PDB file of C-alpha atoms in Angstrom:
ATOM      1  CA  MET H 930      -5.364  20.627  15.688  1.00 81.00           C
ATOM      2  CA  PRO H 931      -4.624  22.607  12.515  1.00 89.00           C
ATOM      3  CA  GLY H 932      -5.826  21.432   9.136  1.00 95.00           C
ATOM      4  CA  ILE H 933      -3.780  20.782   6.031  1.00 96.00           C
ATOM      5  CA  SER H 934      -4.552  24.260   4.669  1.00 97.00           C
ATOM      6  CA  VAL H 935      -1.751  25.688   6.846  1.00 98.00           C
ATOM      7  CA  ALA H 936       0.844  23.490   5.094  1.00 98.00           C
ATOM      8  CA  LYS H 937       3.040  25.308   2.606  1.00 98.00           C
ATOM      9  CA  CYS H 938       4.848  22.428   0.895  1.00 98.00           C
ATOM     10  CA  ILE H 939       3.335  18.945   0.745  1.00 98.00           C
ATOM     11  CA  LEU H 940       5.052  15.791  -0.508  1.00 98.00           C
ATOM     12  CA  ILE H 941       2.753  13.008  -1.726  1.00 98.00           C
ATOM     13  CA  ILE H 942       4.529   9.684  -2.188  1.00 98.00           C
ATOM     14  CA  GLY H 943       2.554   7.429  -4.492  1.00 96.00           C
ATOM     15  CA  ALA H 944       0.833  10.218  -6.414  1.00 95.00           C
ATOM     16  CA  THR H 945       0.703   8.737  -9.915  1.00 93.00           C
ATOM     17  CA  SER H 946      -2.668   7.001  -9.548  1.00 91.00           C
ATOM     18  CA  GLY H 947      -5.724   6.462  -7.386  1.00 92.00           C
ATOM     19  CA  ILE H 948      -6.098   8.186  -4.043  1.00 95.00           C
ATOM     20  CA  GLY H 949      -2.617   9.727  -4.109  1.00 96.00           C
ATOM     21  CA  ARG H 950      -3.181  11.423  -7.465  1.00 96.00           C
ATOM     22  CA  ALA H 951      -6.674  12.600  -6.530  1.00 96.00           C
ATOM     23  CA  LEU H 952      -5.421  14.126  -3.278  1.00 97.00           C
ATOM     24  CA  ALA H 953      -2.537  15.798  -5.100  1.00 97.00           C
ATOM     25  CA  LEU H 954      -4.962  17.545  -7.453  1.00 97.00           C
ATOM     26  CA  ALA H 955      -7.341  18.510  -4.633  1.00 97.00           C
ATOM     27  CA  ILE H 956      -4.557  19.881  -2.432  1.00 98.00           C
ATOM     28  CA  HIS H 957      -3.049  21.790  -5.350  1.00 97.00           C
ATOM     29  CA  ALA H 958      -6.431  23.469  -5.849  1.00 97.00           C
ATOM     30  CA  LEU H 959      -6.624  24.773  -2.255  1.00 97.00           C
ATOM     31  CA  PRO H 960      -6.930  28.558  -1.872  1.00 97.00           C
ATOM     32  CA  SER H 961      -3.796  28.437   0.333  1.00 97.00           C
ATOM     33  CA  LYS H 962      -1.811  27.599  -2.850  1.00 97.00           C
ATOM     34  CA  PRO H 963       0.716  25.111  -1.410  1.00 98.00           C
ATOM     35  CA  THR H 964       3.612  23.683  -3.364  1.00 98.00           C
ATOM     36  CA  VAL H 965       2.752  20.030  -4.088  1.00 98.00           C
ATOM     37  CA  VAL H 966       5.665  17.667  -4.647  1.00 98.00           C
ATOM     38  CA  VAL H 967       4.395  14.499  -6.290  1.00 98.00           C
ATOM     39  CA  GLY H 968       6.467  11.324  -6.096  1.00 97.00           C
ATOM     40  CA  GLY H 969       6.102   8.003  -7.856  1.00 95.00           C
ATOM     41  CA  ARG H 970       7.728   5.441 -10.104  1.00 93.00           C
ATOM     42  CA  ARG H 971       6.159   6.378 -13.452  1.00 92.00           C
ATOM     43  CA  ARG H 972       7.784   9.377 -15.067  1.00 95.00           C
ATOM     44  CA  ALA H 973       5.082   9.845 -17.722  1.00 95.00           C
ATOM     45  CA  ARG H 974       2.388  10.133 -15.066  1.00 94.00           C
ATOM     46  CA  LEU H 975       4.466  12.532 -13.001  1.00 96.00           C
ATOM     47  CA  ASP H 976       4.935  14.709 -16.066  1.00 95.00           C
ATOM     48  CA  GLU H 977       1.186  14.616 -16.730  1.00 95.00           C
ATOM     49  CA  LEU H 978       0.544  15.909 -13.212  1.00 94.00           C
ATOM     50  CA  ALA H 979       3.231  18.574 -13.492  1.00 94.00           C
ATOM     51  CA  ALA H 980       1.559  19.928 -16.621  1.00 94.00           C
ATOM     52  CA  GLN H 981      -1.593  20.699 -14.630  1.00 91.00           C
ATOM     53  CA  GLY H 982      -0.150  23.479 -12.506  1.00 90.00           C
ATOM     54  CA  GLU H 983       3.001  25.475 -11.891  1.00 89.00           C
ATOM     55  CA  ARG H 984       3.004  24.623  -8.166  1.00 96.00           C
ATOM     56  CA  PHE H 985       3.412  20.926  -8.956  1.00 97.00           C
ATOM     57  CA  GLN H 986       6.943  19.613  -8.540  1.00 97.00           C
ATOM     58  CA  THR H 987       7.924  16.024  -9.323  1.00 97.00           C
ATOM     59  CA  VAL H 988      10.344  13.456  -7.998  1.00 97.00           C
ATOM     60  CA  GLN H 989      10.769   9.930  -9.290  1.00 96.00           C
ATOM     61  CA  VAL H 990      10.981   7.394  -6.470  1.00 96.00           C
ATOM     62  CA  ASP H 991      10.395   3.694  -5.847  1.00 96.00           C
ATOM     63  CA  VAL H 992       9.910   3.115  -2.130  1.00 97.00           C
ATOM     64  CA  ASN H 993      10.508  -0.637  -2.483  1.00 97.00           C
ATOM     65  CA  THR H 994      14.233  -0.196  -2.013  1.00 97.00           C
ATOM     66  CA  ASP H 995      16.861  -0.392   0.707  1.00 97.00           C
ATOM     67  CA  ARG H 996      17.403   1.877   3.688  1.00 97.00           C
ATOM     68  CA  ALA H 997      20.327   3.762   2.162  1.00 98.00           C
ATOM     69  CA  ASN H 998      18.304   4.778  -0.896  1.00 98.00           C
ATOM     70  CA  LEU H 999      15.366   5.908   1.243  1.00 98.00           C
ATOM     71  CA  LYS H1000      17.684   7.975   3.426  1.00 98.00           C
ATOM     72  CA  LYS H1001      19.231   9.568   0.332  1.00 98.00           C
ATOM     73  CA  PHE H1002      15.756  10.337  -1.027  1.00 98.00           C
ATOM     74  CA  VAL H1003      14.615  12.029   2.194  1.00 98.00           C
ATOM     75  CA  GLN H1004      17.841  14.009   2.497  1.00 98.00           C
ATOM     76  CA  GLU H1005      17.589  15.250  -1.088  1.00 98.00           C
ATOM     77  CA  ILE H1006      13.927  16.215  -0.682  1.00 98.00           C
ATOM     78  CA  THR H1007      14.447  18.180   2.531  1.00 98.00           C
ATOM     79  CA  ILE H1008      17.434  19.997   1.000  1.00 98.00           C
ATOM     80  CA  ALA H1009      15.555  20.793  -2.218  1.00 98.00           C
ATOM     81  CA  TYR H1010      12.402  21.846  -0.312  1.00 98.00           C
ATOM     82  CA  PRO H1011      13.401  23.302   3.059  1.00 98.00           C
ATOM     83  CA  ALA H1012       9.821  24.532   3.550  1.00 97.00           C
ATOM     84  CA  LEU H1013       8.483  20.961   3.331  1.00 98.00           C
ATOM     85  CA  ASP H1014       5.986  20.640   6.161  1.00 98.00           C
ATOM     86  CA  ALA H1015       3.775  17.673   5.225  1.00 98.00           C
ATOM     87  CA  VAL H1016       4.204  14.199   3.797  1.00 98.00           C
ATOM     88  CA  ILE H1017       1.416  11.900   2.649  1.00 98.00           C
ATOM     89  CA  PHE H1018       2.276   8.217   2.280  1.00 98.00           C
ATOM     90  CA  SER H1019       0.040   6.815  -0.458  1.00 97.00           C
ATOM     91  CA  SER H1020       2.211   4.135  -2.087  1.00 92.00           C
ATOM     92  CA  GLY H1021       0.811   0.637  -1.849  1.00 93.00           C
ATOM     93  CA  ILE H1022       0.586  -2.742  -3.534  1.00 94.00           C
ATOM     94  CA  GLN H1023      -1.831  -5.587  -2.899  1.00 93.00           C
ATOM     95  CA  HIS H1024      -1.626  -9.330  -3.534  1.00 95.00           C
ATOM     96  CA  MET H1025      -4.008 -12.194  -2.861  1.00 94.00           C
ATOM     97  CA  PHE H1026      -2.658 -15.283  -1.061  1.00 97.00           C
ATOM     98  CA  ASP H1027      -4.422 -18.614  -0.450  1.00 97.00           C
ATOM     99  CA  PHE H1028      -3.140 -20.450   2.616  1.00 98.00           C
ATOM    100  CA  LYS H1029      -4.836 -23.622   1.412  1.00 98.00           C
ATOM    101  CA  LYS H1030      -2.298 -23.558  -1.417  1.00 98.00           C
ATOM    102  CA  PRO H1031       0.882 -22.638   0.453  1.00 98.00           C
ATOM    103  CA  GLU H1032       3.072 -23.957  -2.348  1.00 98.00           C
ATOM    104  CA  GLU H1033       1.682 -21.213  -4.584  1.00 97.00           C
ATOM    105  CA  ILE H1034       2.465 -18.339  -2.200  1.00 98.00           C
ATOM    106  CA  ASP H1035       5.200 -16.169  -3.690  1.00 98.00           C
ATOM    107  CA  LEU H1036       7.247 -15.025  -0.705  1.00 98.00           C
ATOM    108  CA  ASP H1037       9.041 -12.438  -2.839  1.00 98.00           C
ATOM    109  CA  LYS H1038       5.668 -10.752  -3.361  1.00 97.00           C
ATOM    110  CA  VAL H1039       5.019 -10.963   0.378  1.00 98.00           C
ATOM    111  CA  GLU H1040       8.324  -9.204   1.057  1.00 98.00           C
ATOM    112  CA  ASP H1041       7.689  -6.528  -1.585  1.00 97.00           C
ATOM    113  CA  GLU H1042       4.233  -5.866  -0.137  1.00 97.00           C
ATOM    114  CA  LEU H1043       5.599  -5.601   3.392  1.00 98.00           C
ATOM    115  CA  ASN H1044       8.417  -3.280   2.351  1.00 98.00           C
ATOM    116  CA  THR H1045       6.279  -1.022   0.156  1.00 97.00           C
ATOM    117  CA  ASN H1046       3.273  -0.797   2.462  1.00 98.00           C
ATOM    118  CA  TYR H1047       4.935  -0.670   5.886  1.00 98.00           C
ATOM    119  CA  THR H1048       8.717  -0.859   6.259  1.00 98.00           C
ATOM    120  CA  SER H1049       9.394   2.007   3.855  1.00 98.00           C
ATOM    121  CA  ILE H1050       6.882   4.208   5.688  1.00 98.00           C
ATOM    122  CA  PHE H1051       8.450   3.471   9.067  1.00 98.00           C
ATOM    123  CA  THR H1052      11.904   4.122   7.619  1.00 98.00           C
ATOM    124  CA  MET H1053      11.054   7.358   5.822  1.00 98.00           C
ATOM    125  CA  THR H1054       9.129   8.661   8.824  1.00 98.00           C
ATOM    126  CA  THR H1055      12.246   8.105  10.918  1.00 98.00           C
ATOM    127  CA  PHE H1056      14.340  10.035   8.384  1.00 98.00           C
ATOM    128  CA  PHE H1057      11.806  12.886   8.013  1.00 98.00           C
ATOM    129  CA  LEU H1058      11.408  13.433  11.751  1.00 98.00           C
ATOM    130  CA  PRO H1059      14.608  15.458  12.360  1.00 98.00           C
ATOM    131  CA  HIS H1060      13.390  17.966   9.761  1.00 98.00           C
ATOM    132  CA  PHE H1061       9.888  18.106  11.244  1.00 98.00           C
ATOM    133  CA  LEU H1062      11.199  18.330  14.813  1.00 98.00           C
ATOM    134  CA  LYS H1063      13.304  21.306  13.749  1.00 98.00           C
ATOM    135  CA  LEU H1064      10.179  22.983  12.341  1.00 98.00           C
ATOM    136  CA  SER H1065       8.355  22.179  15.579  1.00 98.00           C
ATOM    137  CA  ALA H1066      11.105  23.805  17.639  1.00 98.00           C
ATOM    138  CA  GLU H1067      10.650  26.917  15.459  1.00 98.00           C
ATOM    139  CA  GLY H1068       6.933  26.945  16.271  1.00 97.00           C
ATOM    140  CA  LYS H1069       5.884  25.716  12.831  1.00 98.00           C
ATOM    141  CA  PRO H1070       3.341  22.898  12.355  1.00 98.00           C
ATOM    142  CA  SER H1071       4.028  19.870  10.188  1.00 98.00           C
ATOM    143  CA  PHE H1072       2.061  16.804   9.191  1.00 98.00           C
ATOM    144  CA  ILE H1073       2.675  13.079   8.789  1.00 98.00           C
ATOM    145  CA  ILE H1074      -0.250  11.533   6.917  1.00 98.00           C
ATOM    146  CA  PRO H1075      -0.246   7.780   6.258  1.00 98.00           C
ATOM    147  CA  ILE H1076      -3.022   6.257   4.166  1.00 98.00           C
ATOM    148  CA  THR H1077      -4.028   2.900   5.609  1.00 98.00           C
ATOM    149  CA  SER H1078      -7.250   0.986   4.882  1.00 97.00           C
ATOM    150  CA  GLY H1079     -10.476  -0.218   6.403  1.00 96.00           C
ATOM    151  CA  LEU H1080      -8.752  -3.606   6.224  1.00 96.00           C
ATOM    152  CA  ALA H1081      -6.436  -2.341   8.970  1.00 97.00           C
ATOM    153  CA  VAL H1082      -9.471  -2.407  11.272  1.00 96.00           C
ATOM    154  CA  VAL H1083     -11.181  -5.569   9.986  1.00 96.00           C
ATOM    155  CA  PRO H1084      -8.823  -7.655   7.803  1.00 97.00           C
ATOM    156  CA  GLY H1085      -9.751  -9.111   4.441  1.00 95.00           C
ATOM    157  CA  PRO H1086      -8.673 -12.784   4.587  1.00 97.00           C
ATOM    158  CA  TRP H1087      -8.242 -12.874   0.790  1.00 94.00           C
ATOM    159  CA  VAL H1088      -5.451 -10.285   1.105  1.00 96.00           C
ATOM    160  CA  PRO H1089      -3.901 -11.348   4.420  1.00 98.00           C
ATOM    161  CA  ASN H1090      -0.505  -9.705   4.067  1.00 98.00           C
ATOM    162  CA  TYR H1091      -1.939  -6.463   2.696  1.00 97.00           C
ATOM    163  CA  SER H1092      -4.322  -6.315   5.657  1.00 98.00           C
ATOM    164  CA  ALA H1093      -1.449  -6.984   8.054  1.00 98.00           C
ATOM    165  CA  THR H1094       0.700  -4.222   6.545  1.00 98.00           C
ATOM    166  CA  LYS H1095      -2.124  -1.711   6.779  1.00 98.00           C
ATOM    167  CA  SER H1096      -2.832  -2.774  10.345  1.00 98.00           C
ATOM    168  CA  ALA H1097       0.849  -2.221  11.119  1.00 98.00           C
ATOM    169  CA  VAL H1098       0.774   1.313   9.694  1.00 98.00           C
ATOM    170  CA  HIS H1099      -2.437   1.989  11.624  1.00 98.00           C
ATOM    171  CA  SER H1100      -0.739   0.906  14.846  1.00 98.00           C
ATOM    172  CA  LEU H1101       2.321   2.976  13.964  1.00 98.00           C
ATOM    173  CA  ALA H1102       0.126   6.059  13.421  1.00 98.00           C
ATOM    174  CA  LEU H1103      -1.444   5.594  16.866  1.00 98.00           C
ATOM    175  CA  SER H1104       1.982   5.326  18.497  1.00 98.00           C
ATOM    176  CA  LEU H1105       3.355   8.328  16.610  1.00 98.00           C
ATOM    177  CA  ASN H1106       0.320  10.330  17.631  1.00 97.00           C
ATOM    178  CA  ALA H1107       0.944   9.554  21.303  1.00 97.00           C
ATOM    179  CA  GLN H1108       4.703  10.117  21.214  1.00 97.00           C
ATOM    180  CA  LEU H1109       4.488  13.388  19.258  1.00 98.00           C
ATOM    181  CA  ALA H1110       1.502  14.834  21.138  1.00 96.00           C
ATOM    182  CA  ASP H1111       3.649  17.473  22.856  1.00 96.00           C
ATOM    183  CA  THR H1112       5.231  18.638  19.589  1.00 98.00           C
ATOM    184  CA  ASN H1113       3.901  20.639  16.654  1.00 98.00           C
ATOM    185  CA  ILE H1114       4.010  17.514  14.459  1.00 98.00           C
ATOM    186  CA  HIS H1115       0.505  16.305  13.668  1.00 98.00           C
ATOM    187  CA  VAL H1116      -0.257  12.724  12.633  1.00 98.00           C
ATOM    188  CA  MET H1117      -3.414  12.371  10.529  1.00 98.00           C
ATOM    189  CA  GLU H1118      -4.340   8.865   9.366  1.00 98.00           C
ATOM    190  CA  ILE H1119      -6.581   8.422   6.326  1.00 98.00           C
ATOM    191  CA  ILE H1120      -8.515   5.133   6.555  1.00 97.00           C
ATOM    192  CA  PRO H1121     -10.271   4.475   3.225  1.00 96.00           C
ATOM    193  CA  PRO H1122     -12.933   1.894   2.438  1.00 95.00           C
ATOM    194  CA  LEU H1123     -12.793   0.027  -0.862  1.00 91.00           C
ATOM    195  CA  VAL H1124     -12.227   2.914  -3.279  1.00 91.00           C
ATOM    196  CA  GLU H1125     -12.145   3.080  -7.072  1.00 83.00           C
ATOM    197  CA  SER H1126      -8.493   2.537  -8.102  1.00 71.00           C
ATOM    198  CA  GLU H1127      -6.033   0.540 -10.196  1.00 66.00           C
ATOM    199  CA  LEU H1128      -4.870  -1.366  -7.121  1.00 60.00           C
ATOM    200  CA  HIS H1129      -6.857  -4.470  -8.039  1.00 55.00           C
ATOM    201  CA  ASP H1130      -6.300  -4.537 -11.816  1.00 57.00           C
ATOM    202  CA  HIS H1131      -3.579  -7.202 -11.729  1.00 56.00           C
ATOM    203  CA  GLN H1132      -5.828  -9.470  -9.651  1.00 60.00           C
ATOM    204  CA  GLY H1133      -8.599  -9.516 -12.251  1.00 55.00           C
ATOM    205  CA  MET H1134     -11.024  -8.280  -9.586  1.00 60.00           C
ATOM    206  CA  THR H1135     -11.785  -4.815 -10.948  1.00 59.00           C
ATOM    207  CA  PRO H1136     -15.064  -5.659 -12.758  1.00 63.00           C
ATOM    208  CA  ALA H1137     -16.575  -7.194  -9.614  1.00 60.00           C
ATOM    209  CA  LEU H1138     -15.203  -4.605  -7.192  1.00 66.00           C
ATOM    210  CA  SER H1139     -16.303  -1.702  -9.370  1.00 63.00           C
ATOM    211  CA  LYS H1140     -19.902  -2.592  -8.508  1.00 62.00           C
ATOM    212  CA  VAL H1141     -19.379  -1.953  -4.809  1.00 69.00           C
ATOM    213  CA  TRP H1142     -16.450   0.414  -4.384  1.00 70.00           C
ATOM    214  CA  MET H1143     -16.737   4.046  -3.332  1.00 91.00           C
ATOM    215  CA  PRO H1144     -16.251   6.417  -6.277  1.00 92.00           C
ATOM    216  CA  LEU H1145     -12.869   8.132  -6.098  1.00 94.00           C
ATOM    217  CA  ASP H1146     -14.368  11.623  -6.314  1.00 95.00           C
ATOM    218  CA  ASP H1147     -16.676  10.938  -3.361  1.00 95.00           C
ATOM    219  CA  PHE H1148     -13.846   9.585  -1.258  1.00 96.00           C
ATOM    220  CA  THR H1149     -11.517  12.441  -2.157  1.00 97.00           C
ATOM    221  CA  LYS H1150     -14.092  14.969  -0.961  1.00 97.00           C
ATOM    222  CA  ALA H1151     -14.527  13.098   2.340  1.00 97.00           C
ATOM    223  CA  ALA H1152     -10.757  12.820   2.818  1.00 97.00           C
ATOM    224  CA  MET H1153     -10.173  16.493   2.044  1.00 98.00           C
ATOM    225  CA  ASP H1154     -12.916  17.522   4.468  1.00 98.00           C
ATOM    226  CA  GLY H1155     -11.132  15.576   7.203  1.00 98.00           C
ATOM    227  CA  LEU H1156      -7.715  16.951   6.287  1.00 98.00           C
ATOM    228  CA  LEU H1157      -9.005  20.519   6.328  1.00 98.00           C
ATOM    229  CA  ARG H1158     -10.664  19.988   9.720  1.00 97.00           C
ATOM    230  CA  GLY H1159      -7.461  18.507  11.116  1.00 97.00           C
ATOM    231  CA  ASN H1160      -9.022  15.161  12.040  1.00 97.00           C
ATOM    232  CA  VAL H1161      -6.593  12.717  13.623  1.00 97.00           C
ATOM    233  CA  GLN H1162      -8.348   9.813  11.881  1.00 97.00           C
ATOM    234  CA  ILE H1163     -10.256  10.268   8.638  1.00 98.00           C
ATOM    235  CA  THR H1164     -12.764   7.592   7.645  1.00 97.00           C
ATOM    236  CA  ALA H1165     -15.448   7.211   5.002  1.00 95.00           C
ATOM    237  CA  GLY H1166     -18.075   4.747   3.808  1.00 92.00           C
ATOM    238  CA  PHE H1167     -18.387   1.422   5.604  1.00 90.00           C
ATOM    239  CA  VAL H1168     -15.220   2.155   7.581  1.00 94.00           C
ATOM    240  CA  ASN H1169     -17.260   4.579   9.688  1.00 95.00           C
ATOM    241  CA  LEU H1170     -19.251   1.685  11.173  1.00 94.00           C
ATOM    242  CA  ASN H1171     -16.202  -0.500  11.852  1.00 95.00           C
ATOM    243  CA  TRP H1172     -14.326   2.452  13.328  1.00 95.00           C
ATOM    244  CA  ASP H1173     -17.213   3.159  15.704  1.00 95.00           C
ATOM    245  CA  HIS H1174     -17.289  -0.499  16.759  1.00 94.00           C
ATOM    246  CA  PHE H1175     -13.574  -1.271  17.090  1.00 95.00           C
ATOM    247  CA  GLU H1176     -11.610   1.991  17.243  1.00 96.00           C
ATOM    248  CA  LYS H1177     -13.689   4.682  18.907  1.00 94.00           C
ATOM    249  CA  GLY H1178     -11.880   5.979  21.980  1.00 95.00           C
ATOM    250  CA  LYS H1179      -8.740   3.921  21.344  1.00 95.00           C
ATOM    251  CA  ILE H1180      -6.468   6.830  20.549  1.00 95.00           C
ATOM    252  CA  GLU H1181      -7.378   8.580  23.803  1.00 95.00           C
ATOM    253  CA  LYS H1182      -6.662   5.403  25.773  1.00 96.00           C
ATOM    254  CA  ILE H1183      -3.285   5.004  24.075  1.00 96.00           C
ATOM    255  CA  ARG H1184      -2.332   8.576  24.915  1.00 94.00           C
ATOM    256  CA  GLU H1185      -3.394   8.073  28.534  1.00 94.00           C
ATOM    257  CA  ALA H1186      -1.397   4.833  28.778  1.00 94.00           C
ATOM    258  CA  PHE H1187       1.673   6.530  27.298  1.00 95.00           C
ATOM    259  CA  GLN H1188       1.392   9.423  29.746  1.00 92.00           C
ATOM    260  CA  ARG H1189       1.071   6.998  32.685  1.00 92.00           C
ATOM    261  CA  GLN H1190       4.138   5.088  31.521  1.00 92.00           C
ATOM    262  CA  ASN H1191       6.175   8.288  31.242  1.00 90.00           C
ATOM    263  CA  HIS H1192       4.989   9.384  34.687  1.00 79.00           C
ATOM    264  CA  ASN H1193       5.943   6.035  36.223  1.00 87.00           C
ATOM    265  CA  MET H1194       9.348   6.099  34.548  1.00 84.00           C
ATOM    266  CA  ARG H1195      10.053   9.581  35.902  1.00 83.00           C
ATOM    267  CA  ILE H1196       9.143   8.403  39.424  1.00 84.00           C
ATOM    268  CA  GLU H1197      11.402   5.341  39.118  1.00 81.00           C
ATOM    269  CA  SER H1198      14.329   7.383  37.868  1.00 79.00           C
ATOM    270  CA  SER H1199      14.015  10.074  40.572  1.00 70.00           C
TER     271      SER H1199
END
């Protein structure tokens, strides 16, 4: 499987902070000199990134929106950047919910978290696929790269909906990998551990988590190593142990099951 260094134009959605921003800078610095389109809600931060290199392009986008707006966004991006051959989904929000206090659970926040972390990714992937399938038919590789979480493998009960959304994207990545195996579209899932970021600031947890999280620079190096190798799943830190215990060999079994199903369906239809 090819690595990200063959990509010529990479869109990173959720690039204004944390992992998304760090990957944008690292990818921009690659010797292959790709165009890096950075997307996010905060214009000032997009402008700050754009000032760091002429191959940075910016687009303001909030993925927590309806289907029509996401379709319009994807259409405009693929028209503006016909060479676009990779998309990294890095947008995410996280909330804590206590089921012992159900009256305090804000279901609007639950819906926002679900839409931002999962539904928008499913929707945009669906809208990007015609463009990537066209590239595949032309013999050109492309990449779909969702960023999930170690909590997709072993959930964190303090963030139950966040864990569920990341688990959903993880499952989606496995299914996409199986369905697109005979194309030139490559699905590469990044599965981070707890990493230094602003994600937890609104929860008041940053001081405690900062004592145990993986430094962003260390994680970025590990993630870039995996992207350059073309790894289907990219893990780091404590996620390596959980992946070995719960996930090792799963992707091969899913592919085999999908191939058997297709074989059986062909027999039944003949």
